[in-house]
């Protein structure tokens, strides 16, 4: 099983003498949605969509000869529900792909498949450059990821320009110039959807930005919010559960430092024989708590591993189990089992496993250039060891790995984020910001309405882009309400668009 040690853990365990590249792993720890067996059933992705490629330009923003190089960008399309272009002008729903294989996101965005029939929408899922099969420099990941010179074309701005270029070209091909486009995305994909609406209002009439922490930059929201929310998720389940986890970091350190201590840890946690260290074990546990908090969904799900409904509750149940007495490691092992071994298939846990089945590796570059999401702070009350957020750690890591300096203020400069309520109130329109408050990323989200058409939908019980997931018969009412509200809002955008379109000849004489 893959172990997802993220950049966000870079500073989590600051006692660590060296931060090896091994400790820094892929991913917006967010792209967490899961293929839902119910709807997909026996269907493979290939029955849900057709895979196509578009010849995309390498660099949209200057006219040096190298900029004119091209690459094959993948997109997935489903026209089963589409009402057609030409005189019908049926809508086009576009998923603005995030940092991974686009098929994985498509198969996990049931909301689009479920709402397409209502709107007779064409579905389009566009892969982000440098992920999946959309590799510049000849299509090989090795070459595209070779060094900073080749990776330099991997940025959110380029990705948005790719999406605009591809959408407009496809509309032309389909003779669907006047079909309205609505963009959708979760997590980083949600940030892209929101920014796309702001930067390309002539291409998209609206955006559903789910769990998009667009304010988690440049100290706009607190660097402590991410881990505070994880802390709250566990603490509100049980005070004992929180305390056991909080105390455990020191106990792991103490044990690791004793002669024979690593063998005790290996036995307690059923770690495979190949590799163990106290730091790796702490990262492995921290990853489990973080991802479990993010995916604290109300129904059983399947992302990296299958999880029960409300997995935080299940973890705390294991920790609070009276049968484990005072044995901290036995308790934590029980909790880790919920995340890493819910199917019961694991024979031992491999701390050295750095496999990346969804191809999220490019995020390390993005997190070293412009995606300086501040999530690493831990207060004295944190479930993780206390530490102050330090930009310097990121800086050093990025310098070592890529010999480049991060630009922590670029995203707010390019897309805006400071004083967003004031700024967008007079400028933006037609964006839904969904956030579930159990999701640690919600701390960097837009949680209040900005205007009548810039709407924040906040679900107290919700986790990371839970609204975009396929629906199930066990979904709670609050979740059904969220999705129904989103459908109503999108419907309003479209009616508004068609009204304007019907009258546009009056204004523009075309
Ligand atoms: C970066 O990698 C590319 C592709 O392998 C290579 O052609 C180029 O010389 C490398 N550039 C630097 C600065 O190492
Ligand atoms: C539009 O059609 C042209 C010509 O067939 C093709 O090269 C291009 O890839 C198409 N665009 C998209 C987005 O598929
Ligand atoms: C955020 O605030 C901290 C502490 O006040 C400061 O050290 C840091 O440089 C600020 N900016 C960023 C981008 O981290
Ligand atoms: C657990 O620890 C507490 C205090 O540290 C002690 O009073 C109690 O007897 C212990 N229980 C077991 C089962 O060891
Ligand atoms: C995984 O769960 C199964 C079933 O509960 C158990 O037999 C097995 O030992 C567990 N694996 C590990 C590595 O703990
Ligand atoms: C964080 O910073 C505050 C204020 O500078 C300081 O009092 C505190 O000890 C620091 N905490 C850690 C864990 O370094």
Coordinates of C-alpha atoms and ligand atoms in Angstrom, one line a residue:
X1 CA 0.0 0.0 0.0
X2 CA 1.2 3.4 -0.8
X3 CA 2.3 5.7 1.9
X4 CA 1.5 9.3 1.4
X5 CA 4.0 11.4 3.3
X6 CA 3.3 14.8 2.2
X7 CA 5.0 18.1 2.1
X8 CA 2.7 19.1 4.8
X9 CA 4.6 16.9 7.1
X10 CA 7.8 18.6 6.3
X11 CA 7.7 20.5 9.5
X12 CA 5.4 18.3 11.5
X13 CA 8.2 16.5 13.4
X14 CA 10.7 19.2 13.7
X15 CA 12.9 17.2 16.0
X16 CA 13.9 15.2 13.0
X17 CA 17.6 15.9 12.3
X18 CA 17.3 15.3 8.6
X19 CA 14.4 15.6 6.3
X20 CA 15.1 13.2 3.6
X21 CA 13.3 13.3 0.3
X22 CA 11.6 10.1 1.4
X23 CA 9.8 12.1 4.0
X24 CA 8.3 14.4 1.5
X25 CA 5.8 12.9 -0.7
X26 CA 3.2 13.6 -3.2
X27 CA 0.1 15.3 -3.2
X28 CA -2.3 17.8 -2.3
X29 CA -3.5 15.6 0.4
X30 CA -6.8 16.4 -0.8
X31 CA -7.5 14.9 -4.1
X32 CA -9.2 12.5 -2.0
X33 CA -12.2 11.2 -3.6
X34 CA -12.9 7.6 -4.2
X35 CA -14.2 5.5 -7.0
X36 CA -17.6 4.6 -6.0
X37 CA -18.5 1.0 -6.7
X38 CA -22.2 1.5 -6.6
X39 CA -22.6 3.7 -9.6
X40 CA -19.6 2.4 -11.5
X41 CA -20.8 -1.1 -10.8
X42 CA -19.1 -3.5 -13.2
X43 CA -18.4 -0.6 -15.5
X44 CA -14.9 0.3 -16.2
X45 CA -14.0 4.0 -16.7
X46 CA -13.9 3.4 -20.5
X47 CA -17.7 3.0 -20.6
X48 CA -18.1 6.2 -18.7
X49 CA -16.1 8.3 -21.1
X50 CA -14.0 8.3 -24.2
X51 CA -10.3 9.2 -24.0
X52 CA -9.0 11.9 -26.5
X53 CA -5.9 13.9 -27.0
X54 CA -5.4 17.5 -28.0
X55 CA -2.2 19.1 -29.3
X56 CA -1.5 21.7 -26.7
X57 CA 1.1 24.5 -26.7
X58 CA 3.9 24.3 -24.2
X59 CA 4.1 27.9 -23.1
X60 CA 1.1 30.3 -23.5
X61 CA 2.9 33.3 -22.2
X62 CA 5.8 34.2 -24.4
X63 CA 6.8 33.9 -28.0
X64 CA 10.3 32.3 -27.7
X65 CA 10.7 29.5 -30.2
X66 CA 10.7 26.9 -27.4
X67 CA 7.2 28.1 -26.4
X68 CA 5.8 26.8 -29.6
X69 CA 6.7 23.2 -28.8
X70 CA 3.6 21.1 -28.2
X71 CA 2.5 18.1 -26.2
X72 CA -0.5 15.8 -26.2
X73 CA -3.0 16.7 -23.5
X74 CA -5.5 14.1 -22.6
X75 CA -9.2 14.7 -22.0
X76 CA -12.1 12.5 -21.3
X77 CA -15.5 13.1 -22.9
X78 CA -19.0 11.7 -22.4
X79 CA -21.8 12.9 -24.7
X80 CA -24.4 10.3 -23.6
X81 CA -26.6 13.0 -22.0
X82 CA -25.7 16.0 -24.2
X83 CA -28.6 17.9 -25.8
X84 CA -26.3 19.1 -28.6
X85 CA -24.6 22.3 -29.7
X86 CA -25.7 24.4 -32.7
X87 CA -29.2 25.6 -32.2
X88 CA -29.7 23.7 -28.9
X89 CA -26.8 25.2 -27.0
X90 CA -26.9 22.5 -24.3
X91 CA -24.4 23.1 -21.6
X92 CA -20.8 21.7 -21.2
X93 CA -19.7 20.6 -17.8
X94 CA -15.9 20.7 -17.4
X95 CA -13.8 19.2 -14.7
X96 CA -10.6 21.3 -14.3
X97 CA -8.2 18.4 -13.6
X98 CA -5.9 18.5 -10.6
X99 CA -2.6 17.0 -9.7
X100 CA -3.0 13.4 -10.8
X101 CA -4.4 11.0 -13.4
X102 CA -7.6 12.5 -14.8
X103 CA -9.3 9.1 -14.9
X104 CA -9.0 8.9 -11.2
X105 CA -10.7 12.2 -10.7
X106 CA -13.4 11.5 -13.3
X107 CA -14.3 8.2 -11.7
X108 CA -14.6 10.0 -8.4
X109 CA -16.7 12.9 -9.5
X110 CA -20.1 11.3 -9.5
X111 CA -21.9 14.6 -9.0
X112 CA -21.1 15.5 -12.7
X113 CA -22.4 12.2 -14.0
X114 CA -25.5 12.4 -11.9
X115 CA -26.4 16.0 -12.8
X116 CA -25.5 15.7 -16.5
X117 CA -28.9 14.1 -17.4
X118 CA -30.8 16.9 -15.6
X119 CA -29.1 19.6 -17.7
X120 CA -28.5 17.5 -20.8
X121 CA -24.8 18.4 -20.4
X122 CA -21.8 17.3 -22.2
X123 CA -19.1 16.0 -19.8
X124 CA -15.5 16.9 -20.2
X125 CA -12.6 16.0 -17.8
X126 CA -9.3 17.7 -18.8
X127 CA -6.1 16.4 -17.5
X128 CA -3.6 18.8 -15.9
X129 CA -0.3 19.2 -17.7
X130 CA 2.5 17.1 -16.2
X131 CA 0.1 14.5 -14.8
X132 CA -1.2 11.2 -16.1
X133 CA -0.7 10.9 -19.9
X134 CA -0.3 14.7 -20.4
X135 CA 3.4 15.0 -20.4
X136 CA 5.3 17.7 -22.2
X137 CA 8.7 16.9 -23.8
X138 CA 7.7 14.0 -25.9
X139 CA 5.2 12.4 -23.5
X140 CA 7.8 10.8 -21.2
X141 CA 7.5 11.5 -17.5
X142 CA 11.3 11.0 -17.0
X143 CA 12.0 13.8 -19.5
X144 CA 9.2 16.1 -18.3
X145 CA 10.4 15.8 -14.7
X146 CA 14.1 15.8 -15.5
X147 CA 15.0 19.1 -13.9
X148 CA 13.8 22.7 -13.2
X149 CA 14.2 23.7 -16.8
X150 CA 11.7 21.1 -18.0
X151 CA 9.4 21.4 -15.0
X152 CA 9.3 25.1 -15.3
X153 CA 6.2 24.9 -17.5
X154 CA 4.2 23.3 -14.7
X155 CA 2.1 26.0 -13.2
X156 CA -1.5 26.8 -12.4
X157 CA -1.5 29.7 -14.8
X158 CA -0.4 27.5 -17.7
X159 CA -2.9 24.8 -16.7
X160 CA -5.8 27.3 -16.8
X161 CA -4.6 28.6 -20.2
X162 CA -4.6 25.0 -21.4
X163 CA -8.2 24.5 -20.3
X164 CA -9.4 27.7 -22.0
X165 CA -7.6 26.8 -25.3
X166 CA -8.9 23.3 -25.3
X167 CA -12.5 24.2 -24.4
X168 CA -12.7 26.9 -27.1
X169 CA -11.2 24.6 -29.7
X170 CA -13.6 21.8 -28.8
X171 CA -16.6 24.1 -28.9
X172 CA -15.6 25.1 -32.4
X173 CA -15.2 21.5 -33.5
X174 CA -18.6 20.6 -32.0
X175 CA -20.3 23.8 -33.5
X176 CA -21.2 24.6 -29.9
X177 CA -19.8 28.1 -29.7
X178 CA -22.8 29.3 -27.6
X179 CA -23.1 26.4 -25.3
X180 CA -22.5 27.6 -21.8
X181 CA -19.6 26.1 -19.9
X182 CA -19.7 25.4 -16.1
X183 CA -16.4 24.3 -14.5
X184 CA -16.2 21.9 -11.5
X185 CA -13.3 20.9 -9.3
X186 CA -12.4 19.6 -5.9
X187 CA -9.4 20.5 -3.8
X188 CA -6.6 22.0 -6.0
X189 CA -9.0 21.3 -8.9
X190 CA -11.6 23.4 -7.0
X191 CA -9.1 26.3 -6.8
X192 CA -8.5 26.0 -10.5
X193 CA -12.3 26.0 -11.1
X194 CA -12.7 29.2 -9.1
X195 CA -9.7 30.9 -10.6
X196 CA -10.9 29.9 -14.1
X197 CA -14.2 31.6 -13.6
X198 CA -12.4 34.8 -12.4
X199 CA -9.8 34.8 -15.2
X200 CA -11.9 33.4 -18.1
X201 CA -15.4 34.7 -17.6
X202 CA -15.9 34.6 -21.3
X203 CA -15.3 30.9 -21.3
X204 CA -17.1 29.7 -18.2
X205 CA -20.4 31.0 -16.9
X206 CA -19.9 29.6 -13.4
X207 CA -17.8 27.4 -11.2
X208 CA -18.4 24.9 -8.4
X209 CA -15.3 25.1 -6.3
X210 CA -15.4 22.3 -3.8
X211 CA -13.0 22.3 -0.8
X212 CA -10.8 24.8 -2.5
X213 CA -8.4 26.5 0.1
X214 CA -7.8 29.6 -2.0
X215 CA -7.1 31.6 1.2
X216 CA -4.5 29.3 2.7
X217 CA -1.7 31.4 1.2
X218 CA 0.5 34.2 2.5
X219 CA -0.8 34.2 6.0
X220 CA -4.3 35.2 4.9
X221 CA -5.7 32.3 6.9
X222 CA -3.8 30.9 9.9
X223 CA -1.0 28.3 9.3
X224 CA -2.4 26.6 12.4
X225 CA -5.9 26.0 11.0
X226 CA -5.2 22.8 9.2
X227 CA -3.9 20.9 12.2
X228 CA -6.3 22.6 14.5
X229 CA -9.2 21.1 12.5
X230 CA -7.7 17.6 12.6
X231 CA -7.2 18.1 16.4
X232 CA -10.8 19.1 16.7
X233 CA -12.1 16.1 14.7
X234 CA -10.4 13.7 17.0
X235 CA -11.0 15.6 20.2
X236 CA -14.7 16.0 19.6
X237 CA -14.9 12.3 19.2
X238 CA -13.3 11.6 22.5
X239 CA -11.0 13.5 24.9
X240 CA -9.1 10.2 25.7
X241 CA -8.5 9.5 22.0
X242 CA -7.0 13.0 21.6
X243 CA -4.8 12.6 24.7
X244 CA -3.5 9.2 23.7
X245 CA -2.4 10.4 20.3
X246 CA -1.0 13.6 21.6
X247 CA 1.1 11.8 24.2
X248 CA 2.3 9.1 21.8
X249 CA 4.8 11.1 19.8
X250 CA 7.1 11.4 22.8
X251 CA 6.6 7.8 23.7
X252 CA 7.6 6.8 20.2
X253 CA 10.7 9.0 20.4
X254 CA 11.7 7.6 23.8
X255 CA 11.2 4.0 22.6
X256 CA 13.1 4.6 19.4
X257 CA 16.0 6.0 21.3
X258 CA 16.3 2.9 23.6
X259 CA 18.5 -0.1 22.7
X260 CA 16.2 -2.6 21.0
X261 CA 13.5 0.1 20.9
X262 CA 13.0 0.0 17.1
X263 CA 12.3 -3.7 17.3
X264 CA 9.7 -3.0 20.0
X265 CA 8.1 -0.5 17.6
X266 CA 8.4 -2.9 14.7
X267 CA 6.6 -5.6 16.6
X268 CA 3.9 -3.3 18.1
X269 CA 3.0 -1.9 14.7
X270 CA 3.6 -5.0 12.5
X271 CA 6.1 -3.0 10.4
X272 CA 7.8 -5.0 7.6
X273 CA 11.4 -6.1 8.1
X274 CA 12.9 -3.9 5.4
X275 CA 12.9 -0.5 7.0
X276 CA 11.9 1.3 10.3
X277 CA 12.8 4.6 12.0
X278 CA 11.0 6.6 14.7
X279 CA 10.5 9.5 12.2
X280 CA 9.1 7.3 9.5
X281 CA 6.7 5.7 11.9
X282 CA 5.5 9.1 13.1
X283 CA 5.0 10.2 9.5
X284 CA 3.1 7.1 8.7
X285 CA 0.8 7.6 11.7
X286 CA 0.4 11.3 11.0
X287 CA -0.6 10.6 7.4
X288 CA -3.2 8.2 8.6
X289 CA -4.8 10.7 11.0
X290 CA -4.7 13.5 8.4
X291 CA -6.2 11.5 5.6
X292 CA -8.8 10.0 7.8
X293 CA -9.8 13.5 9.0
X294 CA -10.0 14.7 5.4
X295 CA -12.1 11.7 4.3
X296 CA -14.3 11.5 7.4
X297 CA -17.3 10.7 5.1
X298 CA -20.7 9.6 6.3
X299 CA -20.7 6.4 4.3
X300 CA -18.2 3.7 3.6
X301 CA -15.8 4.8 0.9
X302 CA -12.7 3.6 -1.0
X303 CA -9.9 5.9 -1.8
X304 CA -6.4 4.5 -1.2
X305 CA -7.8 1.9 1.0
X306 CA -11.4 1.1 1.8
X307 CA -12.7 3.0 4.9
X308 CA -15.7 2.6 7.0
X309 CA -18.3 5.4 7.5
X310 CA -17.0 8.1 9.8
X311 CA -13.5 6.6 10.1
X312 CA -12.4 9.1 12.7
X313 CA -15.0 7.7 15.1
X314 CA -13.7 4.2 14.2
X315 CA -10.1 5.2 15.0
X316 CA -11.1 6.6 18.3
X317 CA -13.1 3.5 19.1
X318 CA -9.9 1.5 18.6
X319 CA -7.9 3.9 20.8
X320 CA -10.6 3.9 23.5
X321 CA -11.0 0.1 23.5
X322 CA -10.7 -0.9 27.2
X323 CA -9.1 -4.3 26.1
X324 CA -5.9 -2.4 25.2
X325 CA -5.5 -1.2 28.7
X326 CA -2.6 1.3 29.0
X327 CA -0.8 0.0 26.0
X328 CA -0.4 3.1 23.8
X329 CA 1.2 1.3 20.9
X330 CA -1.5 -1.3 20.8
X331 CA -4.1 1.5 20.7
X332 CA -2.3 3.3 17.9
X333 CA -1.9 0.1 16.0
X334 CA -5.7 -0.4 16.2
X335 CA -6.2 3.1 14.9
X336 CA -3.7 2.7 12.1
X337 CA -5.4 -0.5 11.1
X338 CA -8.6 1.4 10.4
X339 CA -6.8 3.4 7.7
X340 CA -4.2 1.0 6.4
X341 CA -5.9 -2.4 6.8
X342 CA -9.6 -2.0 6.8
X343 CA -9.9 -4.9 4.3
X344 CA -7.7 -7.1 6.5
X345 CA -5.3 -7.8 3.6
X346 CA -2.1 -6.3 5.0
X347 CA 0.5 -8.8 6.1
X348 CA 2.8 -6.1 7.4
X349 CA 3.1 -2.4 6.9
X350 CA 5.9 -1.1 4.6
X351 CA 7.2 2.3 5.8
X352 CA 9.5 2.4 2.7
X353 CA 6.7 2.1 0.2
X354 CA 6.7 5.2 -1.9
X355 CA 4.5 4.0 -4.8
X356 CA 2.3 6.6 -6.4
X357 CA -0.6 4.9 -8.1
X358 CA -2.5 8.1 -9.0
X359 CA 0.6 9.9 -10.3
X360 CA 0.6 12.8 -7.8
X361 CA 4.4 13.3 -7.8
X362 CA 4.4 16.6 -9.6
X363 CA 2.9 18.3 -6.6
X364 CA 6.3 18.4 -5.0
X365 CA 7.4 20.8 -7.7
X366 CA 4.2 22.8 -7.4
X367 CA 4.6 23.0 -3.6
X368 CA 8.1 24.3 -4.2
X369 CA 7.1 27.1 -6.7
X370 CA 3.7 28.7 -6.2
X371 CA 1.6 26.4 -4.0
X372 CA 2.9 27.6 -0.7
X373 CA -0.2 26.5 1.3
X374 CA 0.5 27.2 4.9
X375 CA -0.6 24.2 6.9
X376 CA 2.2 23.2 9.1
X377 CA 1.7 25.1 12.3
X378 CA 0.8 23.2 15.5
X379 CA -0.3 25.0 18.6
X380 CA 0.4 23.7 22.1
X381 CA -3.0 22.0 22.0
X382 CA -2.4 20.3 18.7
X383 CA -2.8 16.6 18.4
X384 CA 0.6 16.7 16.7
X385 CA 3.8 18.0 18.4
X386 CA 3.7 21.8 18.8
X387 CA 5.7 23.8 16.4
X388 CA 5.6 27.2 14.8
X389 CA 5.1 27.4 11.1
X390 CA 8.4 28.0 9.4
X391 CA 8.6 29.1 5.8
X392 CA 12.3 28.5 6.0
X393 CA 12.0 24.7 6.1
X394 CA 10.1 24.8 2.8
X395 CA 12.6 27.2 1.3
X396 CA 15.6 24.9 2.3
X397 CA 13.9 21.8 1.0
X398 CA 13.1 23.4 -2.4
X399 CA 16.5 24.9 -2.8
X400 CA 18.1 21.5 -2.1
X401 CA 15.8 19.6 -4.4
X402 CA 15.3 21.9 -7.4
X403 CA 17.6 24.8 -6.7
X404 CA 14.8 27.2 -7.0
X405 CA 13.1 29.6 -4.5
X406 CA 9.4 29.3 -3.8
X407 CA 7.3 32.4 -4.6
X408 CA 4.8 32.4 -1.6
X409 CA 3.1 35.6 -2.7
X410 CA 2.6 34.8 -6.4
X411 CA -0.8 33.0 -6.1
X412 CA -2.5 35.9 -4.2
X413 CA -0.8 38.3 -6.6
X414 CA -2.1 36.5 -9.7
X415 CA -5.5 35.4 -8.6
X416 CA -6.3 37.6 -5.6
X417 CA -7.0 36.4 -2.1
X418 CA -6.3 39.3 0.3
X419 CA -9.6 41.0 1.2
X420 CA -11.4 38.6 -1.0
X421 CA -14.8 39.5 0.4
X422 CA -14.3 43.2 -0.4
X423 CA -12.7 42.6 -3.8
X424 CA -14.9 39.9 -5.2
X425 CA -18.1 41.5 -4.0
X426 CA -17.8 44.1 -6.7
X427 CA -16.0 42.0 -9.3
X428 CA -16.8 38.3 -9.3
X429 CA -20.0 36.3 -9.8
X430 CA -21.3 32.8 -10.2
X431 CA -19.0 30.7 -7.9
X432 CA -20.1 28.2 -5.3
X433 CA -17.5 27.6 -2.6
X434 CA -18.4 24.3 -0.9
X435 CA -16.6 23.4 2.4
X436 CA -17.1 20.6 4.9
X437 CA -15.9 21.7 8.3
X438 CA -14.4 18.3 9.3
X439 CA -12.0 18.8 6.4
X440 CA -8.7 20.3 7.5
X441 CA -8.5 22.3 4.3
X442 CA -11.8 24.1 5.1
X443 CA -9.6 26.5 7.3
X444 CA -8.4 28.0 4.1
X445 CA -11.7 28.1 2.3
X446 CA -14.3 30.8 1.6
X447 CA -16.8 30.2 4.4
X448 CA -19.1 33.2 4.0
X449 CA -21.2 34.4 1.1
X450 CA -19.5 37.2 -0.7
X451 CA -22.5 38.3 -2.7
X452 CA -25.8 36.9 -4.0
X453 CA -23.9 34.9 -6.7
X454 CA -20.7 34.1 -4.8
X455 CA -22.1 31.6 -2.5
X456 CA -20.5 29.7 0.4
X457 CA -22.1 26.4 1.2
X458 CA -20.7 25.1 4.5
X459 CA -21.5 21.7 5.9
X460 CA -20.6 21.2 9.5
X461 CA -20.6 17.4 9.2
X462 CA -18.9 17.5 5.8
X463 CA -15.4 16.3 4.8
X464 CA -13.2 17.0 1.7
X465 CA -15.3 17.7 -1.4
X466 CA -17.9 15.2 -0.2
X467 CA -20.5 17.0 -2.4
X468 CA -18.8 15.9 -5.6
X469 CA -18.8 12.2 -4.7
X470 CA -21.3 9.7 -6.2
X471 CA -24.5 9.7 -4.1
X472 CA -25.5 6.6 -2.1
X473 CA -28.7 5.5 -0.6
X474 CA -27.2 6.0 2.8
X475 CA -26.3 9.7 2.3
X476 CA -27.5 11.9 5.2
X477 CA -30.1 14.5 4.5
X478 CA -27.7 17.4 4.9
X479 CA -25.6 16.0 2.0
X480 CA -28.7 15.6 -0.2
X481 CA -29.6 19.2 0.7
X482 CA -26.1 20.5 -0.3
X483 CA -26.2 18.8 -3.7
X484 CA -29.8 19.9 -4.4
X485 CA -28.8 23.4 -3.6
X486 CA -25.9 23.3 -5.9
X487 CA -28.1 22.0 -8.7
X488 CA -30.5 24.8 -8.1
X489 CA -27.8 27.4 -8.2
X490 CA -26.2 26.0 -11.4
X491 CA -29.7 25.9 -12.9
X492 CA -30.0 29.6 -12.2
X493 CA -26.7 30.5 -13.8
X494 CA -27.8 28.6 -17.0
X495 CA -31.3 30.2 -17.1
X496 CA -29.6 33.6 -16.7
X497 CA -27.2 32.8 -19.5
X498 CA -29.9 31.7 -21.9
X499 CA -31.9 34.8 -21.2
X500 CA -28.9 36.9 -22.0
X501 CA -28.1 34.9 -25.1
X502 CA -31.7 35.3 -26.4
X503 CA -31.3 39.1 -26.1
X504 CA -27.7 39.4 -27.1
X505 CA -28.5 40.4 -30.7
X506 CA -30.1 43.5 -29.3
X507 CA -26.8 44.5 -27.7
X508 CA -24.2 43.4 -30.1
X509 CA -26.0 43.1 -33.4
X510 CA -24.8 39.5 -33.9
Ligands
LIG1 C1 17.2 19.2 -18.2 O1 16.8 18.0 -18.8 C2 16.7 18.0 -20.2 C3 16.0 16.7 -20.6 O2 16.6 15.6 -20.1 C4 18.0 18.2 -20.8 O3 17.9 18.2 -22.2 C5 18.6 19.5 -20.2 O4 20.0 19.6 -20.7 C6 18.6 19.5 -18.7 N1 19.0 20.9 -18.3 C7 19.7 21.1 -17.2 C8 20.0 22.5 -16.9 O5 20.2 20.2 -16.6
LIG2 C1 -10.6 19.9 -33.2 O1 -10.4 19.3 -34.5 C2 -9.1 19.4 -35.0 C3 -9.1 18.9 -36.4 O2 -9.7 17.6 -36.5 C4 -8.3 18.5 -34.1 O3 -6.9 18.5 -34.5 C5 -8.3 19.0 -32.7 O4 -7.6 18.1 -31.8 C6 -9.8 19.1 -32.2 N1 -9.9 19.7 -30.9 C7 -10.1 19.0 -29.8 C8 -10.2 19.8 -28.5 O5 -10.3 17.8 -29.7
LIG3 C1 3.7 34.4 7.7 O1 3.9 34.7 9.1 C2 5.0 34.2 9.7 C3 5.0 34.5 11.2 O2 4.5 35.7 11.4 C4 6.3 34.7 9.0 O3 7.4 34.1 9.5 C5 6.2 34.4 7.5 O4 7.3 34.9 6.8 C6 4.9 34.9 6.9 N1 4.7 34.7 5.5 C7 4.8 33.5 4.9 C8 4.6 33.4 3.4 O5 5.0 32.4 5.5
LIG4 C1 -2.9 2.2 33.8 O1 -2.2 3.4 34.3 C2 -2.8 3.9 35.5 C3 -2.1 5.2 35.9 O2 -1.0 5.4 35.1 C4 -2.9 2.9 36.6 O3 -3.5 3.4 37.7 C5 -3.6 1.7 36.1 O4 -3.6 0.6 37.1 C6 -3.1 1.1 34.8 N1 -3.9 0.1 34.3 C7 -3.4 -1.0 33.8 C8 -4.4 -2.0 33.2 O5 -2.2 -1.2 33.7
LIG5 C1 -4.8 -6.8 8.9 O1 -6.1 -7.2 9.4 C2 -6.2 -8.6 9.5 C3 -7.7 -9.0 9.8 O2 -8.1 -8.2 11.0 C4 -5.2 -9.2 10.5 O3 -5.3 -10.6 10.5 C5 -3.8 -8.8 10.0 O4 -2.9 -9.2 10.9 C6 -3.8 -7.3 9.8 N1 -2.5 -6.9 9.3 C7 -1.6 -6.3 10.0 C8 -0.3 -5.9 9.3 O5 -1.7 -5.9 11.1
LIG6 C1 6.3 29.5 18.9 O1 6.5 30.9 19.0 C2 6.0 31.5 20.2 C3 6.1 33.0 20.2 O2 7.3 33.4 19.5 C4 6.9 30.9 21.4 O3 6.5 31.4 22.6 C5 6.7 29.4 21.4 O4 7.5 28.8 22.3 C6 7.0 28.8 20.0 N1 6.7 27.4 20.0 C7 7.5 26.4 19.5 C8 6.9 25.0 19.6 O5 8.5 26.6 19.1

